[in-house]
């Protein structure tokens, strides 16, 4: 880790402070510590090829190699991969490395999402009516991205609906899915403001969400299964690791917004505490191509992030956070730095509290109680997991469903 995360350091016999993207340093450290098994969390080292490097050095590794990780790290590649294998779920899209053709396609679609093809920590996608005012604004943003020279832009038909996440363990063939989760990307209460990595999330005891049916969940899962099957034709050994599908339920059915090659943040904090099966056994099953079955306890979860004041526009770094009595909430540290026993904010999300209970109301109450135990300056979204916000989403989907049947 690049900063000393007290949650991680307290679990460790030893740790290295270095950027996760410095894969040579991480590889040398893994060899020095004679590591048996590495599980790769974030996407940036996957993009650099950390799995390929560690495996070359004899460290067994859960996570896709550089080639397979393109399913997340290269959004243009991911859409073309889906098209090549006739995988359902993509909206109308085009991939452009020059402005004129991109602008013409924006005019043709009229209502669009503009995505950089490269990694942006979840903050790169902008849609019209949200972060982009109109067609001219969409063209301006697409042009700016192309001027960066980092790769093509993906222009997609704007999708309207409610988002949900499915995360799964994959051993190259078999896929074991976890409960659906809904993340909240917008920075401010009421689902407004700039996009963030995710301000909080919730899941329900039945593994579904109040606005999706079993068959809609299965539709999303089927898209993930098709991708895993197709990956066997693209890369040797197929896709091994964690696969994350970000879906949106629209009036035309379930569509895939994007794949990630890892657990979601915050969504991992909803599902992993519910996992009843042995985690290390699952990791070994991924490596051996013998993924065991997995079970999750049937509980509700609500996760809320505390973030630096001003995040994500002008986050206030180095503010002190003190952890007091957080009741029954679980606590997970993220972008913080511990120096001389004090915890300082970084520029990204600081720490999350998770409530787990038999129903969502109690889970939300536990998470709120957790937030009250954190002292210091931070922002958060109190509305996540509240019945008021969930009901709003259900009503929105009812409206969208009524368009389906018209
Ligand atoms: N929650 C979105 C992500 O992990 O990318």
mmCIF file of C-alpha atoms and ligand atoms in Angstrom:
data_model
loop_
_atom_site.group_PDB
_atom_site.id
_atom_site.type_symbol
_atom_site.label_atom_id
_atom_site.label_comp_id
_atom_site.label_asym_id
_atom_site.label_seq_id
_atom_site.Cartn_x
_atom_site.Cartn_y
_atom_site.Cartn_z
ATOM 1 C CA UNK A 1 0.000 0.000 0.000
ATOM 2 C CA UNK A 2 1.174 3.547 -0.664
ATOM 3 C CA UNK A 3 -0.004 4.911 2.698
ATOM 4 C CA UNK A 4 -0.137 3.132 6.018
ATOM 5 C CA UNK A 5 -3.686 1.847 6.223
ATOM 6 C CA UNK A 6 -4.263 0.920 9.887
ATOM 7 C CA UNK A 7 -6.882 -1.726 9.002
ATOM 8 C CA UNK A 8 -4.385 -3.572 6.819
ATOM 9 C CA UNK A 9 -1.261 -3.003 8.905
ATOM 10 C CA UNK A 10 -2.960 -4.400 12.026
ATOM 11 C CA UNK A 11 -3.666 -7.648 10.181
ATOM 12 C CA UNK A 12 -0.105 -7.995 8.889
ATOM 13 C CA UNK A 13 3.040 -9.645 10.136
ATOM 14 C CA UNK A 14 4.903 -7.271 7.877
ATOM 15 C CA UNK A 15 4.080 -4.777 5.129
ATOM 16 C CA UNK A 16 5.682 -2.697 2.407
ATOM 17 C CA UNK A 17 4.881 0.967 1.861
ATOM 18 C CA UNK A 18 5.104 1.440 -1.912
ATOM 19 C CA UNK A 19 2.674 2.283 -4.706
ATOM 20 C CA UNK A 20 0.655 -0.823 -5.698
ATOM 21 C CA UNK A 21 1.508 0.031 -9.298
ATOM 22 C CA UNK A 22 5.246 -0.427 -8.673
ATOM 23 C CA UNK A 23 4.930 -4.079 -9.585
ATOM 24 C CA UNK A 24 8.688 -4.733 -9.637
ATOM 25 C CA UNK A 25 8.928 -3.626 -6.005
ATOM 26 C CA UNK A 26 5.876 -5.685 -5.054
ATOM 27 C CA UNK A 27 7.301 -8.711 -6.900
ATOM 28 C CA UNK A 28 10.662 -8.428 -5.127
ATOM 29 C CA UNK A 29 8.892 -8.078 -1.774
ATOM 30 C CA UNK A 30 6.685 -11.125 -2.450
ATOM 31 C CA UNK A 31 9.779 -13.184 -3.301
ATOM 32 C CA UNK A 32 11.581 -11.960 -0.180
ATOM 33 C CA UNK A 33 8.614 -12.903 2.028
ATOM 34 C CA UNK A 34 8.178 -16.263 0.238
ATOM 35 C CA UNK A 35 4.500 -15.543 -0.375
ATOM 36 C CA UNK A 36 2.315 -18.584 -1.239
ATOM 37 C CA UNK A 37 -0.764 -16.843 -2.536
ATOM 38 C CA UNK A 38 -1.424 -13.299 -3.699
ATOM 39 C CA UNK A 39 -4.917 -11.877 -4.151
ATOM 40 C CA UNK A 40 -4.950 -8.712 -6.207
ATOM 41 C CA UNK A 41 -7.432 -6.080 -5.067
ATOM 42 C CA UNK A 42 -7.212 -2.941 -7.217
ATOM 43 C CA UNK A 43 -7.282 -2.543 -10.994
ATOM 44 C CA UNK A 44 -4.203 -0.368 -11.529
ATOM 45 C CA UNK A 45 -1.637 -3.121 -10.729
ATOM 46 C CA UNK A 46 -3.697 -5.589 -12.806
ATOM 47 C CA UNK A 47 -3.291 -3.228 -15.740
ATOM 48 C CA UNK A 48 0.464 -3.148 -15.181
ATOM 49 C CA UNK A 49 0.578 -6.977 -15.298
ATOM 50 C CA UNK A 50 1.208 -7.763 -11.641
ATOM 51 C CA UNK A 51 -0.317 -11.246 -12.004
ATOM 52 C CA UNK A 52 1.946 -12.151 -14.932
ATOM 53 C CA UNK A 53 4.984 -10.891 -13.032
ATOM 54 C CA UNK A 54 4.178 -12.686 -9.766
ATOM 55 C CA UNK A 55 3.356 -15.945 -11.535
ATOM 56 C CA UNK A 56 6.659 -15.805 -13.430
ATOM 57 C CA UNK A 57 8.309 -15.601 -10.019
ATOM 58 C CA UNK A 58 6.427 -18.581 -8.656
ATOM 59 C CA UNK A 59 3.767 -16.779 -6.602
ATOM 60 C CA UNK A 60 0.290 -18.212 -7.130
ATOM 61 C CA UNK A 61 -2.022 -15.356 -7.906
ATOM 62 C CA UNK A 62 -5.781 -14.773 -7.828
ATOM 63 C CA UNK A 63 -6.646 -12.154 -10.433
ATOM 64 C CA UNK A 64 -6.572 -11.934 -14.210
ATOM 65 C CA UNK A 65 -3.338 -11.430 -16.119
ATOM 66 C CA UNK A 66 -2.743 -8.209 -18.032
ATOM 67 C CA UNK A 67 -4.508 -9.455 -21.173
ATOM 68 C CA UNK A 68 -7.661 -10.692 -19.448
ATOM 69 C CA UNK A 69 -7.780 -7.607 -17.193
ATOM 70 C CA UNK A 70 -8.517 -5.523 -20.325
ATOM 71 C CA UNK A 71 -12.145 -6.406 -19.646
ATOM 72 C CA UNK A 72 -11.864 -3.531 -17.146
ATOM 73 C CA UNK A 73 -8.722 -1.617 -18.029
ATOM 74 C CA UNK A 74 -9.647 -0.925 -21.664
ATOM 75 C CA UNK A 75 -13.309 0.030 -22.108
ATOM 76 C CA UNK A 76 -13.004 0.050 -25.905
ATOM 77 C CA UNK A 77 -11.557 -3.468 -25.887
ATOM 78 C CA UNK A 78 -14.352 -4.644 -23.551
ATOM 79 C CA UNK A 79 -17.142 -3.424 -25.848
ATOM 80 C CA UNK A 80 -15.437 -4.903 -28.921
ATOM 81 C CA UNK A 81 -14.938 -8.194 -27.038
ATOM 82 C CA UNK A 82 -18.666 -8.319 -26.309
ATOM 83 C CA UNK A 83 -19.462 -7.557 -29.935
ATOM 84 C CA UNK A 84 -16.948 -10.135 -31.243
ATOM 85 C CA UNK A 85 -18.611 -12.851 -29.172
ATOM 86 C CA UNK A 86 -22.203 -11.650 -29.622
ATOM 87 C CA UNK A 87 -22.563 -11.117 -25.871
ATOM 88 C CA UNK A 88 -25.807 -9.310 -25.126
ATOM 89 C CA UNK A 89 -26.215 -6.245 -22.999
ATOM 90 C CA UNK A 90 -24.275 -3.500 -24.824
ATOM 91 C CA UNK A 91 -26.036 -0.253 -25.743
ATOM 92 C CA UNK A 92 -25.414 1.311 -29.173
ATOM 93 C CA UNK A 93 -21.778 2.432 -29.079
ATOM 94 C CA UNK A 94 -18.875 3.671 -31.174
ATOM 95 C CA UNK A 95 -15.129 3.856 -30.525
ATOM 96 C CA UNK A 96 -13.237 6.866 -31.817
ATOM 97 C CA UNK A 97 -9.698 8.121 -31.925
ATOM 98 C CA UNK A 98 -10.446 11.246 -33.901
ATOM 99 C CA UNK A 99 -12.790 14.126 -33.163
ATOM 100 C CA UNK A 100 -14.783 14.520 -36.383
ATOM 101 C CA UNK A 101 -16.160 10.998 -36.425
ATOM 102 C CA UNK A 102 -16.810 11.131 -32.648
ATOM 103 C CA UNK A 103 -18.764 14.390 -33.003
ATOM 104 C CA UNK A 104 -20.828 12.987 -35.892
ATOM 105 C CA UNK A 105 -21.722 9.936 -33.808
ATOM 106 C CA UNK A 106 -22.730 12.169 -30.865
ATOM 107 C CA UNK A 107 -25.071 14.045 -33.248
ATOM 108 C CA UNK A 108 -26.441 10.751 -34.547
ATOM 109 C CA UNK A 109 -27.240 9.308 -31.077
ATOM 110 C CA UNK A 110 -28.415 12.611 -29.615
ATOM 111 C CA UNK A 111 -28.330 11.498 -25.966
ATOM 112 C CA UNK A 112 -25.006 9.985 -24.987
ATOM 113 C CA UNK A 113 -22.527 8.820 -22.375
ATOM 114 C CA UNK A 114 -18.876 9.688 -23.043
ATOM 115 C CA UNK A 115 -16.276 7.304 -21.616
ATOM 116 C CA UNK A 116 -12.509 7.374 -21.688
ATOM 117 C CA UNK A 117 -11.252 3.916 -22.709
ATOM 118 C CA UNK A 118 -8.589 4.019 -19.951
ATOM 119 C CA UNK A 119 -8.799 3.782 -16.148
ATOM 120 C CA UNK A 120 -9.980 6.861 -14.264
ATOM 121 C CA UNK A 121 -10.863 5.507 -10.805
ATOM 122 C CA UNK A 122 -14.576 5.506 -11.675
ATOM 123 C CA UNK A 123 -14.704 9.239 -12.351
ATOM 124 C CA UNK A 124 -14.311 9.402 -16.143
ATOM 125 C CA UNK A 125 -17.783 8.568 -17.466
ATOM 126 C CA UNK A 126 -20.026 11.589 -18.129
ATOM 127 C CA UNK A 127 -23.591 11.460 -19.366
ATOM 128 C CA UNK A 128 -25.832 14.058 -20.941
ATOM 129 C CA UNK A 129 -28.420 15.486 -18.581
ATOM 130 C CA UNK A 130 -26.082 14.722 -15.677
ATOM 131 C CA UNK A 131 -22.500 15.954 -15.947
ATOM 132 C CA UNK A 132 -22.891 17.047 -19.578
ATOM 133 C CA UNK A 133 -25.401 19.752 -20.440
ATOM 134 C CA UNK A 134 -26.039 19.067 -24.088
ATOM 135 C CA UNK A 135 -24.610 17.729 -27.345
ATOM 136 C CA UNK A 136 -22.040 20.560 -27.511
ATOM 137 C CA UNK A 137 -20.864 19.809 -23.976
ATOM 138 C CA UNK A 138 -20.572 16.090 -24.865
ATOM 139 C CA UNK A 139 -18.445 17.021 -27.909
ATOM 140 C CA UNK A 140 -16.280 19.333 -25.817
ATOM 141 C CA UNK A 141 -15.627 16.564 -23.266
ATOM 142 C CA UNK A 142 -14.967 13.916 -25.925
ATOM 143 C CA UNK A 143 -12.551 16.353 -27.604
ATOM 144 C CA UNK A 144 -10.749 17.048 -24.312
ATOM 145 C CA UNK A 145 -10.348 13.304 -23.705
ATOM 146 C CA UNK A 146 -8.949 12.773 -27.199
ATOM 147 C CA UNK A 147 -6.521 15.682 -26.659
ATOM 148 C CA UNK A 148 -5.147 13.794 -23.637
ATOM 149 C CA UNK A 149 -3.831 11.255 -26.138
ATOM 150 C CA UNK A 150 -4.239 8.290 -23.791
ATOM 151 C CA UNK A 151 -6.443 6.249 -26.108
ATOM 152 C CA UNK A 152 -9.796 6.242 -27.889
ATOM 153 C CA UNK A 153 -13.095 7.458 -26.412
ATOM 154 C CA UNK A 154 -16.177 5.294 -26.250
ATOM 155 C CA UNK A 155 -19.451 7.053 -27.105
ATOM 156 C CA UNK A 156 -22.545 5.172 -25.988
ATOM 157 C CA UNK A 157 -26.278 5.652 -26.117
ATOM 158 C CA UNK A 158 -27.289 7.048 -22.706
ATOM 159 C CA UNK A 159 -29.045 4.413 -20.600
ATOM 160 C CA UNK A 160 -31.778 5.418 -18.158
ATOM 161 C CA UNK A 161 -32.631 3.208 -15.208
ATOM 162 C CA UNK A 162 -31.328 1.900 -11.889
ATOM 163 C CA UNK A 163 -27.909 0.367 -11.507
ATOM 164 C CA UNK A 164 -26.971 -2.860 -9.747
ATOM 165 C CA UNK A 165 -23.807 -4.865 -9.250
ATOM 166 C CA UNK A 166 -23.139 -8.594 -9.372
ATOM 167 C CA UNK A 167 -19.748 -9.841 -8.181
ATOM 168 C CA UNK A 168 -18.522 -13.391 -8.707
ATOM 169 C CA UNK A 169 -15.604 -15.750 -8.181
ATOM 170 C CA UNK A 170 -14.426 -17.296 -11.460
ATOM 171 C CA UNK A 171 -12.026 -20.214 -12.026
ATOM 172 C CA UNK A 172 -11.840 -20.026 -15.814
ATOM 173 C CA UNK A 173 -15.028 -22.061 -16.265
ATOM 174 C CA UNK A 174 -17.239 -21.952 -13.227
ATOM 175 C CA UNK A 175 -18.722 -18.769 -11.819
ATOM 176 C CA UNK A 176 -20.036 -18.395 -8.260
ATOM 177 C CA UNK A 177 -22.089 -15.275 -7.822
ATOM 178 C CA UNK A 178 -22.759 -13.191 -4.705
ATOM 179 C CA UNK A 179 -25.789 -11.133 -3.619
ATOM 180 C CA UNK A 180 -26.694 -8.112 -5.770
ATOM 181 C CA UNK A 181 -25.600 -4.729 -4.411
ATOM 182 C CA UNK A 182 -26.530 -1.169 -5.294
ATOM 183 C CA UNK A 183 -23.730 1.388 -5.119
ATOM 184 C CA UNK A 184 -24.282 5.173 -5.066
ATOM 185 C CA UNK A 185 -21.807 6.904 -7.351
ATOM 186 C CA UNK A 186 -22.978 10.481 -6.931
ATOM 187 C CA UNK A 187 -21.229 12.556 -4.295
ATOM 188 C CA UNK A 188 -24.249 14.235 -2.719
ATOM 189 C CA UNK A 189 -27.501 13.181 -1.091
ATOM 190 C CA UNK A 190 -30.410 12.616 -3.433
ATOM 191 C CA UNK A 191 -28.064 11.042 -6.031
ATOM 192 C CA UNK A 192 -26.814 14.366 -7.376
ATOM 193 C CA UNK A 193 -23.379 15.891 -7.945
ATOM 194 C CA UNK A 194 -20.171 14.638 -9.481
ATOM 195 C CA UNK A 195 -19.353 10.946 -9.828
ATOM 196 C CA UNK A 196 -17.184 9.329 -7.170
ATOM 197 C CA UNK A 197 -15.737 5.861 -6.712
ATOM 198 C CA UNK A 198 -18.935 5.121 -4.728
ATOM 199 C CA UNK A 199 -20.282 6.770 -1.564
ATOM 200 C CA UNK A 200 -21.994 3.711 -0.120
ATOM 201 C CA UNK A 201 -24.065 0.682 -0.978
ATOM 202 C CA UNK A 202 -26.649 -1.770 0.294
ATOM 203 C CA UNK A 203 -27.774 -5.358 -0.196
ATOM 204 C CA UNK A 204 -30.842 -7.302 0.882
ATOM 205 C CA UNK A 205 -31.326 -10.669 2.633
ATOM 206 C CA UNK A 206 -32.796 -12.360 -0.470
ATOM 207 C CA UNK A 207 -29.727 -11.496 -2.568
ATOM 208 C CA UNK A 208 -31.845 -9.281 -4.852
ATOM 209 C CA UNK A 209 -32.639 -5.562 -4.600
ATOM 210 C CA UNK A 210 -36.062 -4.017 -3.995
ATOM 211 C CA UNK A 211 -36.286 -2.987 -7.653
ATOM 212 C CA UNK A 212 -35.007 -6.105 -9.447
ATOM 213 C CA UNK A 213 -36.625 -9.494 -9.952
ATOM 214 C CA UNK A 214 -34.885 -12.864 -9.852
ATOM 215 C CA UNK A 215 -35.078 -13.077 -13.629
ATOM 216 C CA UNK A 216 -33.447 -9.644 -14.051
ATOM 217 C CA UNK A 217 -30.629 -10.743 -11.746
ATOM 218 C CA UNK A 218 -30.298 -13.934 -13.821
ATOM 219 C CA UNK A 219 -30.187 -11.841 -17.005
ATOM 220 C CA UNK A 220 -27.180 -9.962 -15.636
ATOM 221 C CA UNK A 221 -25.526 -13.167 -14.486
ATOM 222 C CA UNK A 222 -26.046 -14.739 -17.925
ATOM 223 C CA UNK A 223 -24.069 -11.838 -19.470
ATOM 224 C CA UNK A 224 -21.207 -12.544 -17.036
ATOM 225 C CA UNK A 225 -21.317 -16.253 -17.875
ATOM 226 C CA UNK A 226 -21.161 -15.483 -21.595
ATOM 227 C CA UNK A 227 -18.126 -13.261 -20.964
ATOM 228 C CA UNK A 228 -16.359 -16.014 -18.998
ATOM 229 C CA UNK A 229 -17.073 -18.513 -21.786
ATOM 230 C CA UNK A 230 -15.793 -16.078 -24.429
ATOM 231 C CA UNK A 231 -12.653 -15.349 -22.396
ATOM 232 C CA UNK A 232 -11.629 -18.980 -22.831
ATOM 233 C CA UNK A 233 -11.304 -18.266 -26.544
ATOM 234 C CA UNK A 234 -9.353 -15.050 -25.967
ATOM 235 C CA UNK A 235 -6.772 -15.907 -23.295
ATOM 236 C CA UNK A 236 -5.009 -19.074 -22.263
ATOM 237 C CA UNK A 237 -6.609 -20.555 -19.161
ATOM 238 C CA UNK A 238 -9.585 -18.221 -19.468
ATOM 239 C CA UNK A 239 -10.586 -15.612 -16.915
ATOM 240 C CA UNK A 240 -9.576 -16.403 -13.331
ATOM 241 C CA UNK A 241 -10.256 -14.123 -10.415
ATOM 242 C CA UNK A 242 -13.118 -11.880 -9.419
ATOM 243 C CA UNK A 243 -15.500 -10.600 -12.075
ATOM 244 C CA UNK A 244 -17.751 -7.611 -11.396
ATOM 245 C CA UNK A 245 -20.687 -6.726 -13.612
ATOM 246 C CA UNK A 246 -22.148 -3.229 -13.374
ATOM 247 C CA UNK A 247 -25.665 -3.404 -14.788
ATOM 248 C CA UNK A 248 -28.530 -1.021 -15.351
ATOM 249 C CA UNK A 249 -32.155 -2.023 -15.525
ATOM 250 C CA UNK A 250 -33.733 0.010 -18.337
ATOM 251 C CA UNK A 251 -37.090 0.039 -20.114
ATOM 252 C CA UNK A 252 -35.462 -2.240 -22.713
ATOM 253 C CA UNK A 253 -34.206 -4.735 -20.081
ATOM 254 C CA UNK A 254 -30.851 -5.308 -18.387
ATOM 255 C CA UNK A 255 -27.800 -3.657 -19.955
ATOM 256 C CA UNK A 256 -24.144 -3.925 -18.999
ATOM 257 C CA UNK A 257 -22.473 -0.616 -18.125
ATOM 258 C CA UNK A 258 -19.066 -2.145 -17.541
ATOM 259 C CA UNK A 259 -17.084 -5.076 -16.228
ATOM 260 C CA UNK A 260 -14.473 -4.772 -13.508
ATOM 261 C CA UNK A 261 -11.700 -7.310 -13.017
ATOM 262 C CA UNK A 262 -11.927 -7.197 -9.210
ATOM 263 C CA UNK A 263 -14.326 -6.714 -6.333
ATOM 264 C CA UNK A 264 -16.213 -3.434 -6.229
ATOM 265 C CA UNK A 265 -15.376 -0.749 -3.736
ATOM 266 C CA UNK A 266 -17.640 -0.361 -1.724
ATOM 267 C CA UNK A 267 -19.591 -3.458 -2.882
ATOM 268 C CA UNK A 268 -16.971 -5.913 -1.507
ATOM 269 C CA UNK A 269 -17.785 -4.624 1.978
ATOM 270 C CA UNK A 270 -21.421 -5.682 1.526
ATOM 271 C CA UNK A 271 -20.852 -9.216 0.338
ATOM 272 C CA UNK A 272 -17.588 -10.484 1.867
ATOM 273 C CA UNK A 273 -18.750 -10.149 5.501
ATOM 274 C CA UNK A 274 -21.739 -12.344 4.555
ATOM 275 C CA UNK A 275 -19.629 -15.085 2.973
ATOM 276 C CA UNK A 276 -20.045 -18.283 4.985
ATOM 277 C CA UNK A 277 -17.747 -20.466 2.847
ATOM 278 C CA UNK A 278 -14.011 -20.573 3.515
ATOM 279 C CA UNK A 279 -12.399 -17.669 1.637
ATOM 280 C CA UNK A 280 -8.950 -19.259 1.277
ATOM 281 C CA UNK A 281 -10.620 -22.466 0.045
ATOM 282 C CA UNK A 282 -12.359 -20.419 -2.641
ATOM 283 C CA UNK A 283 -9.072 -18.764 -3.651
ATOM 284 C CA UNK A 284 -7.413 -22.189 -3.956
ATOM 285 C CA UNK A 285 -10.421 -23.417 -5.942
ATOM 286 C CA UNK A 286 -9.939 -20.531 -8.404
ATOM 287 C CA UNK A 287 -6.289 -21.498 -8.876
ATOM 288 C CA UNK A 288 -6.974 -25.217 -9.243
ATOM 289 C CA UNK A 289 -9.962 -24.764 -11.561
ATOM 290 C CA UNK A 290 -12.170 -26.412 -8.944
ATOM 291 C CA UNK A 291 -14.230 -23.601 -7.525
ATOM 292 C CA UNK A 292 -16.288 -24.894 -4.575
ATOM 293 C CA UNK A 293 -19.875 -23.794 -4.045
ATOM 294 C CA UNK A 294 -20.319 -20.645 -1.978
ATOM 295 C CA UNK A 295 -22.960 -19.590 0.526
ATOM 296 C CA UNK A 296 -23.819 -16.202 2.001
ATOM 297 C CA UNK A 297 -25.828 -15.472 5.130
ATOM 298 C CA UNK A 298 -29.236 -14.026 4.391
ATOM 299 C CA UNK A 299 -28.758 -10.628 6.005
ATOM 300 C CA UNK A 300 -29.161 -7.020 4.885
ATOM 301 C CA UNK A 301 -26.108 -4.760 4.672
ATOM 302 C CA UNK A 302 -25.621 -0.998 4.436
ATOM 303 C CA UNK A 303 -22.220 0.542 3.818
ATOM 304 C CA UNK A 304 -21.525 4.280 4.125
ATOM 305 C CA UNK A 305 -18.270 6.004 3.314
ATOM 306 C CA UNK A 306 -16.765 8.904 5.224
ATOM 307 C CA UNK A 307 -14.848 11.012 2.687
ATOM 308 C CA UNK A 308 -12.650 14.110 3.017
ATOM 309 C CA UNK A 309 -14.517 17.429 3.082
ATOM 310 C CA UNK A 310 -14.914 18.683 -0.489
ATOM 311 C CA UNK A 311 -14.449 15.229 -2.084
ATOM 312 C CA UNK A 312 -14.246 14.604 -5.019
ATOM 313 C CA UNK A 313 -13.826 18.190 -6.312
ATOM 314 C CA UNK A 314 -11.349 19.613 -3.768
ATOM 315 C CA UNK A 315 -10.797 17.005 -1.040
ATOM 316 C CA UNK A 316 -9.251 18.289 2.184
ATOM 317 C CA UNK A 317 -6.175 16.172 2.806
ATOM 318 C CA UNK A 318 -4.496 15.538 6.177
ATOM 319 C CA UNK A 319 -7.563 16.127 8.352
ATOM 320 C CA UNK A 320 -7.448 13.984 11.491
ATOM 321 C CA UNK A 321 -10.145 11.314 11.978
ATOM 322 C CA UNK A 322 -10.610 9.713 15.389
ATOM 323 C CA UNK A 323 -12.407 6.426 15.828
ATOM 324 C CA UNK A 324 -14.650 6.442 18.890
ATOM 325 C CA UNK A 325 -17.489 4.091 19.790
ATOM 326 C CA UNK A 326 -18.976 2.859 16.513
ATOM 327 C CA UNK A 327 -21.456 0.460 18.119
ATOM 328 C CA UNK A 328 -22.036 -2.722 16.110
ATOM 329 C CA UNK A 329 -20.789 -1.309 12.810
ATOM 330 C CA UNK A 330 -17.850 -2.869 11.012
ATOM 331 C CA UNK A 331 -15.073 -0.475 10.078
ATOM 332 C CA UNK A 332 -12.930 -0.562 6.934
ATOM 333 C CA UNK A 333 -10.148 1.934 6.275
ATOM 334 C CA UNK A 334 -9.495 3.131 2.733
ATOM 335 C CA UNK A 335 -7.445 6.165 1.658
ATOM 336 C CA UNK A 336 -6.022 7.216 5.019
ATOM 337 C CA UNK A 337 -2.533 7.465 6.371
ATOM 338 C CA UNK A 338 -1.539 6.510 9.925
ATOM 339 C CA UNK A 339 1.321 8.508 11.383
ATOM 340 C CA UNK A 340 2.306 8.233 15.074
ATOM 341 C CA UNK A 341 -1.013 6.575 15.884
ATOM 342 C CA UNK A 342 -3.077 9.348 14.261
ATOM 343 C CA UNK A 343 -5.260 8.751 11.214
ATOM 344 C CA UNK A 344 -5.161 11.371 8.444
ATOM 345 C CA UNK A 345 -7.417 11.720 5.405
ATOM 346 C CA UNK A 346 -5.950 11.304 1.932
ATOM 347 C CA UNK A 347 -7.542 12.718 -1.216
ATOM 348 C CA UNK A 348 -9.920 9.804 -1.816
ATOM 349 C CA UNK A 349 -12.557 7.993 0.255
ATOM 350 C CA UNK A 350 -11.355 7.646 3.863
ATOM 351 C CA UNK A 351 -13.185 4.885 5.689
ATOM 352 C CA UNK A 352 -16.411 2.960 5.537
ATOM 353 C CA UNK A 353 -18.806 1.700 8.177
ATOM 354 C CA UNK A 354 -21.009 -1.300 7.491
ATOM 355 C CA UNK A 355 -24.206 -2.275 9.260
ATOM 356 C CA UNK A 356 -25.382 -5.887 9.030
ATOM 357 C CA UNK A 357 -28.828 -6.908 10.302
ATOM 358 C CA UNK A 358 -31.883 -8.946 9.454
ATOM 359 C CA UNK A 359 -33.478 -6.055 7.629
ATOM 360 C CA UNK A 360 -32.281 -2.995 5.799
ATOM 361 C CA UNK A 361 -33.731 -0.511 8.331
ATOM 362 C CA UNK A 362 -31.670 -1.991 11.150
ATOM 363 C CA UNK A 363 -28.586 -2.317 8.958
ATOM 364 C CA UNK A 364 -28.910 1.373 8.051
ATOM 365 C CA UNK A 365 -29.301 2.327 11.705
ATOM 366 C CA UNK A 366 -26.119 0.423 12.620
ATOM 367 C CA UNK A 367 -24.174 2.125 9.813
ATOM 368 C CA UNK A 368 -25.403 5.567 10.961
ATOM 369 C CA UNK A 369 -24.425 4.724 14.525
ATOM 370 C CA UNK A 370 -20.989 3.860 13.150
ATOM 371 C CA UNK A 371 -20.681 7.266 11.461
ATOM 372 C CA UNK A 372 -21.582 9.013 14.704
ATOM 373 C CA UNK A 373 -18.572 7.333 16.320
ATOM 374 C CA UNK A 374 -16.145 8.944 13.872
ATOM 375 C CA UNK A 375 -14.778 12.274 15.066
ATOM 376 C CA UNK A 376 -13.291 14.851 12.747
ATOM 377 C CA UNK A 377 -14.165 16.666 9.567
ATOM 378 C CA UNK A 378 -15.661 14.517 6.834
ATOM 379 C CA UNK A 379 -18.528 14.325 4.357
ATOM 380 C CA UNK A 380 -20.872 11.388 3.897
ATOM 381 C CA UNK A 381 -24.276 10.517 2.479
ATOM 382 C CA UNK A 382 -26.768 9.875 5.263
ATOM 383 C CA UNK A 383 -29.473 8.926 2.758
ATOM 384 C CA UNK A 384 -27.871 5.668 1.567
ATOM 385 C CA UNK A 385 -29.856 2.628 2.671
ATOM 386 C CA UNK A 386 -32.789 4.695 3.982
ATOM 387 C CA UNK A 387 -36.283 3.503 3.099
ATOM 388 C CA UNK A 388 -37.022 6.926 1.648
ATOM 389 C CA UNK A 389 -34.262 6.658 -0.956
ATOM 390 C CA UNK A 390 -34.962 2.994 -1.693
ATOM 391 C CA UNK A 391 -38.669 3.718 -2.229
ATOM 392 C CA UNK A 392 -37.731 6.510 -4.626
ATOM 393 C CA UNK A 393 -35.732 3.992 -6.673
ATOM 394 C CA UNK A 394 -38.591 1.498 -6.660
ATOM 395 C CA UNK A 395 -41.002 4.203 -7.898
ATOM 396 C CA UNK A 396 -38.543 5.191 -10.607
ATOM 397 C CA UNK A 397 -38.276 1.597 -11.815
ATOM 398 C CA UNK A 398 -42.071 1.223 -11.755
ATOM 399 C CA UNK A 399 -42.243 4.161 -14.170
ATOM 400 C CA UNK A 400 -39.551 2.604 -16.368
ATOM 401 C CA UNK A 401 -41.353 -0.769 -16.348
ATOM 402 C CA UNK A 402 -44.554 0.937 -17.441
ATOM 403 C CA UNK A 403 -42.650 2.098 -20.541
ATOM 404 C CA UNK A 404 -41.644 -1.557 -21.153
ATOM 405 C CA UNK A 405 -45.235 -2.675 -21.479
ATOM 406 C CA UNK A 406 -46.501 0.283 -23.502
HETATM 407 N N1 LIG B 1 -18.127 0.733 -7.030
HETATM 408 C C1 LIG B 1 -17.560 0.835 -8.303
HETATM 409 C C2 LIG B 1 -16.228 0.250 -8.462
HETATM 410 O O1 LIG B 1 -15.697 -0.413 -7.602
HETATM 411 O O2 LIG B 1 -15.628 0.465 -9.515
#
